[in-house]
Amino acid sequence: MDWNRDWLYWANQTGHVQRTSLTQVKTEVVPTPLPVCLIKVDQMSGSLYWVSCDQYTIGTTAAGSHYPQQLYRTTKEIRDFYLDWLRGGILWLEEDQILTMSMTGGKAKGLLQLAGGVSGNIAFDLRANSLLWNSKRAGWLLISIIVILFFLILKLLTSCDSWA
């Protein structure tokens, strides 16, 4: 759901993405190069982020554009996918590792290796900048401090790159 622009997005059974205007009688197809099964919307820009149905590709289609872009490709399965549009990041679970990268693309960085494995899905709290999951060995784990530290370090590194 794109709350600011009144669009409802969905992927049909064949992986084709469509959107419907909640204020007008209008439905459109959103082009993607691959069938898509996971969709997230950047609430600030209206851009669409997606994971292919084969679970190996993360991509985006900019708001108002019909030119999709592949941001990341892997040989491992992407199990969960989160859009941190407040801080401009993408997070995902690939096997037992949480990875992240900028919403504009770039190199993926390992955020955390989940030694205990994950049972079920991971939940992302956008406002608290926290991830929650159920470990196969233990109960619920909260890593908000790790995520916050990671984004602070990433911001610091980005600032340092601009000085060079």
mmCIF file of N, CA and C in Angstrom, residues 75-131:
data_model
loop_
_atom_site.group_PDB
_atom_site.id
_atom_site.type_symbol
_atom_site.label_atom_id
_atom_site.label_comp_id
_atom_site.label_asym_id
_atom_site.label_seq_id
_atom_site.Cartn_x
_atom_site.Cartn_y
_atom_site.Cartn_z
ATOM 1 N N THR A 75 22.786 -16.540 -5.314
ATOM 2 C CA THR A 75 22.528 -17.952 -5.603
ATOM 3 C C THR A 75 21.847 -18.618 -4.422
ATOM 4 N N LYS A 76 21.686 -17.863 -3.322
ATOM 5 C CA LYS A 76 21.018 -18.380 -2.128
ATOM 6 C C LYS A 76 19.601 -17.818 -2.076
ATOM 7 N N GLU A 77 18.726 -18.470 -1.335
ATOM 8 C CA GLU A 77 17.332 -18.062 -1.267
ATOM 9 C C GLU A 77 17.122 -16.869 -0.335
ATOM 10 N N ILE A 78 16.431 -15.845 -0.847
ATOM 11 C CA ILE A 78 16.039 -14.684 -0.032
ATOM 12 C C ILE A 78 14.719 -15.057 0.636
ATOM 13 N N ARG A 79 14.744 -15.214 1.965
ATOM 14 C CA ARG A 79 13.558 -15.707 2.689
ATOM 15 C C ARG A 79 12.650 -14.586 3.171
ATOM 16 N N ASP A 80 13.202 -13.527 3.692
ATOM 17 C CA ASP A 80 12.421 -12.383 4.180
ATOM 18 C C ASP A 80 13.048 -11.116 3.635
ATOM 19 N N PHE A 81 12.249 -10.055 3.524
ATOM 20 C CA PHE A 81 12.674 -8.831 2.840
ATOM 21 C C PHE A 81 11.974 -7.643 3.477
ATOM 22 N N TYR A 82 12.752 -6.617 3.842
ATOM 23 C CA TYR A 82 12.209 -5.452 4.547
ATOM 24 C C TYR A 82 12.747 -4.173 3.922
ATOM 25 N N LEU A 83 11.917 -3.157 3.887
ATOM 26 C CA LEU A 83 12.293 -1.860 3.352
ATOM 27 C C LEU A 83 12.304 -0.859 4.495
ATOM 28 N N ASP A 84 13.477 -0.313 4.796
ATOM 29 C CA ASP A 84 13.610 0.703 5.834
ATOM 30 C C ASP A 84 13.639 2.055 5.132
ATOM 31 N N TRP A 85 12.466 2.505 4.681
ATOM 32 C CA TRP A 85 12.396 3.739 3.899
ATOM 33 C C TRP A 85 12.678 4.977 4.733
ATOM 34 N N LEU A 86 12.580 4.893 6.045
ATOM 35 C CA LEU A 86 12.926 6.047 6.887
ATOM 36 C C LEU A 86 14.424 6.332 6.852
ATOM 37 N N ARG A 87 15.226 5.287 6.747
ATOM 38 C CA ARG A 87 16.685 5.431 6.774
ATOM 39 C C ARG A 87 17.345 5.064 5.449
ATOM 40 N N GLY A 88 16.544 4.713 4.437
ATOM 41 C CA GLY A 88 17.078 4.456 3.098
ATOM 42 C C GLY A 88 17.789 3.128 2.937
ATOM 43 N N GLY A 89 17.323 2.087 3.621
ATOM 44 C CA GLY A 89 17.985 0.793 3.533
ATOM 45 C C GLY A 89 17.045 -0.350 3.211
ATOM 46 N N ILE A 90 17.637 -1.417 2.716
ATOM 47 C CA ILE A 90 16.930 -2.671 2.463
ATOM 48 C C ILE A 90 17.591 -3.722 3.339
ATOM 49 N N LEU A 91 16.802 -4.537 4.005
ATOM 50 C CA LEU A 91 17.314 -5.643 4.813
ATOM 51 C C LEU A 91 16.650 -6.926 4.341
ATOM 52 N N TRP A 92 17.390 -8.033 4.364
ATOM 53 C CA TRP A 92 16.789 -9.302 3.984
ATOM 54 C C TRP A 92 17.513 -10.459 4.658
ATOM 55 N N LEU A 93 16.805 -11.577 4.733
ATOM 56 C CA LEU A 93 17.347 -12.804 5.294
ATOM 57 C C LEU A 93 17.701 -13.728 4.143
ATOM 58 N N GLU A 94 18.963 -14.107 4.092
ATOM 59 C CA GLU A 94 19.473 -15.004 3.058
ATOM 60 C C GLU A 94 20.148 -16.162 3.788
ATOM 61 N N GLU A 95 19.520 -17.330 3.731
ATOM 62 C CA GLU A 95 19.884 -18.472 4.571
ATOM 63 C C GLU A 95 19.812 -18.032 6.028
ATOM 64 N N ASP A 96 20.891 -18.099 6.797
ATOM 65 C CA ASP A 96 20.867 -17.671 8.193
ATOM 66 C C ASP A 96 21.646 -16.380 8.406
ATOM 67 N N GLN A 97 21.697 -15.535 7.376
ATOM 68 C CA GLN A 97 22.413 -14.266 7.477
ATOM 69 C C GLN A 97 21.485 -13.124 7.114
ATOM 70 N N ILE A 98 21.548 -12.050 7.905
ATOM 71 C CA ILE A 98 20.803 -10.833 7.592
ATOM 72 C C ILE A 98 21.757 -9.913 6.839
ATOM 73 N N LEU A 99 21.337 -9.480 5.655
ATOM 74 C CA LEU A 99 22.129 -8.600 4.804
ATOM 75 C C LEU A 99 21.404 -7.267 4.647
ATOM 76 N N THR A 100 22.155 -6.253 4.245
ATOM 77 C CA THR A 100 21.573 -4.935 4.032
ATOM 78 C C THR A 100 22.303 -4.228 2.902
ATOM 79 N N MET A 101 21.634 -3.254 2.321
ATOM 80 C CA MET A 101 22.247 -2.360 1.340
ATOM 81 C C MET A 101 21.375 -1.123 1.231
ATOM 82 N N SER A 102 21.898 -0.140 0.565
ATOM 83 C CA SER A 102 21.167 1.099 0.339
ATOM 84 C C SER A 102 20.002 0.847 -0.615
ATOM 85 N N MET A 103 18.958 1.639 -0.506
ATOM 86 C CA MET A 103 17.822 1.526 -1.412
ATOM 87 C C MET A 103 18.187 1.921 -2.841
ATOM 88 N N THR A 104 19.320 2.568 -3.015
ATOM 89 C CA THR A 104 19.776 2.928 -4.357
ATOM 90 C C THR A 104 20.662 1.844 -4.963
ATOM 91 N N GLY A 105 20.905 0.789 -4.207
ATOM 92 C CA GLY A 105 21.744 -0.300 -4.695
ATOM 93 C C GLY A 105 23.121 -0.246 -4.064
ATOM 94 N N GLY A 106 24.080 -0.819 -4.732
ATOM 95 C CA GLY A 106 25.435 -0.868 -4.196
ATOM 96 C C GLY A 106 25.753 -2.248 -3.657
ATOM 97 N N LYS A 107 26.823 -2.317 -2.916
ATOM 98 C CA LYS A 107 27.294 -3.602 -2.400
ATOM 99 C C LYS A 107 26.473 -4.021 -1.177
ATOM 100 N N ALA A 108 26.073 -5.288 -1.168
ATOM 101 C CA ALA A 108 25.375 -5.836 -0.004
ATOM 102 C C ALA A 108 26.390 -6.072 1.103
ATOM 103 N N LYS A 109 25.947 -5.800 2.336
ATOM 104 C CA LYS A 109 26.819 -5.971 3.496
ATOM 105 C C LYS A 109 26.146 -6.907 4.484
ATOM 106 N N GLY A 110 26.936 -7.815 5.047
ATOM 107 C CA GLY A 110 26.420 -8.707 6.073
ATOM 108 C C GLY A 110 26.191 -7.936 7.352
ATOM 109 N N LEU A 111 25.022 -8.054 7.919
ATOM 110 C CA LEU A 111 24.680 -7.358 9.150
ATOM 111 C C LEU A 111 24.814 -8.282 10.347
ATOM 112 N N LEU A 112 24.345 -9.527 10.195
ATOM 113 C CA LEU A 112 24.351 -10.441 11.321
ATOM 114 C C LEU A 112 24.234 -11.873 10.828
ATOM 115 N N GLN A 113 25.049 -12.764 11.395
ATOM 116 C CA GLN A 113 24.936 -14.194 11.141
ATOM 117 C C GLN A 113 24.108 -14.792 12.274
ATOM 118 N N LEU A 114 23.025 -15.460 11.955
ATOM 119 C CA LEU A 114 22.138 -16.039 12.958
ATOM 120 C C LEU A 114 22.562 -17.474 13.226
ATOM 121 N N ALA A 115 23.436 -17.655 14.186
ATOM 122 C CA ALA A 115 24.014 -18.966 14.472
ATOM 123 C C ALA A 115 22.960 -19.987 14.875
ATOM 124 N N GLY A 116 21.931 -19.564 15.576
ATOM 125 C CA GLY A 116 20.896 -20.478 16.028
ATOM 126 C C GLY A 116 19.863 -20.810 14.977
ATOM 127 N N GLY A 117 19.952 -20.194 13.810
ATOM 128 C CA GLY A 117 18.938 -20.392 12.782
ATOM 129 C C GLY A 117 17.663 -19.636 13.119
ATOM 130 N N VAL A 118 16.766 -19.551 12.155
ATOM 131 C CA VAL A 118 15.509 -18.827 12.333
ATOM 132 C C VAL A 118 14.358 -19.799 12.178
ATOM 133 N N SER A 119 13.435 -19.743 13.104
ATOM 134 C CA SER A 119 12.217 -20.528 13.023
ATOM 135 C C SER A 119 11.098 -19.581 12.629
ATOM 136 N N GLY A 120 10.544 -19.741 11.448
ATOM 137 C CA GLY A 120 9.483 -18.850 10.982
ATOM 138 C C GLY A 120 10.045 -17.608 10.319
ATOM 139 N N ASN A 121 9.300 -16.518 10.382
ATOM 140 C CA ASN A 121 9.684 -15.265 9.732
ATOM 141 C C ASN A 121 10.324 -14.298 10.718
ATOM 142 N N ILE A 122 10.902 -13.244 10.164
ATOM 143 C CA ILE A 122 11.462 -12.152 10.949
ATOM 144 C C ILE A 122 10.492 -10.980 10.847
ATOM 145 N N ALA A 123 10.342 -10.230 11.928
ATOM 146 C CA ALA A 123 9.520 -9.020 11.923
ATOM 147 C C ALA A 123 10.440 -7.811 12.011
ATOM 148 N N PHE A 124 10.126 -6.760 11.256
ATOM 149 C CA PHE A 124 10.912 -5.534 11.269
ATOM 150 C C PHE A 124 10.039 -4.415 11.806
ATOM 151 N N ASP A 125 10.493 -3.769 12.881
ATOM 152 C CA ASP A 125 9.808 -2.627 13.471
ATOM 153 C C ASP A 125 10.457 -1.380 12.905
ATOM 154 N N LEU A 126 9.792 -0.726 11.965
ATOM 155 C CA LEU A 126 10.351 0.424 11.253
ATOM 156 C C LEU A 126 10.694 1.566 12.195
ATOM 157 N N ARG A 127 9.795 1.921 13.078
ATOM 158 C CA ARG A 127 10.045 3.060 13.970
ATOM 159 C C ARG A 127 11.159 2.782 14.966
ATOM 160 N N ALA A 128 11.202 1.568 15.520
ATOM 161 C CA ALA A 128 12.227 1.226 16.513
ATOM 162 C C ALA A 128 13.528 0.779 15.858
ATOM 163 N N ASN A 129 13.519 0.601 14.531
ATOM 164 C CA ASN A 129 14.693 0.138 13.807
ATOM 165 C C ASN A 129 15.184 -1.186 14.403
ATOM 166 N N SER A 130 14.253 -2.111 14.596
ATOM 167 C CA SER A 130 14.552 -3.371 15.268
ATOM 168 C C SER A 130 14.065 -4.561 14.449
ATOM 169 N N LEU A 131 14.791 -5.659 14.581
ATOM 170 C CA LEU A 131 14.383 -6.922 13.996
ATOM 171 C C LEU A 131 14.063 -7.895 15.123
#
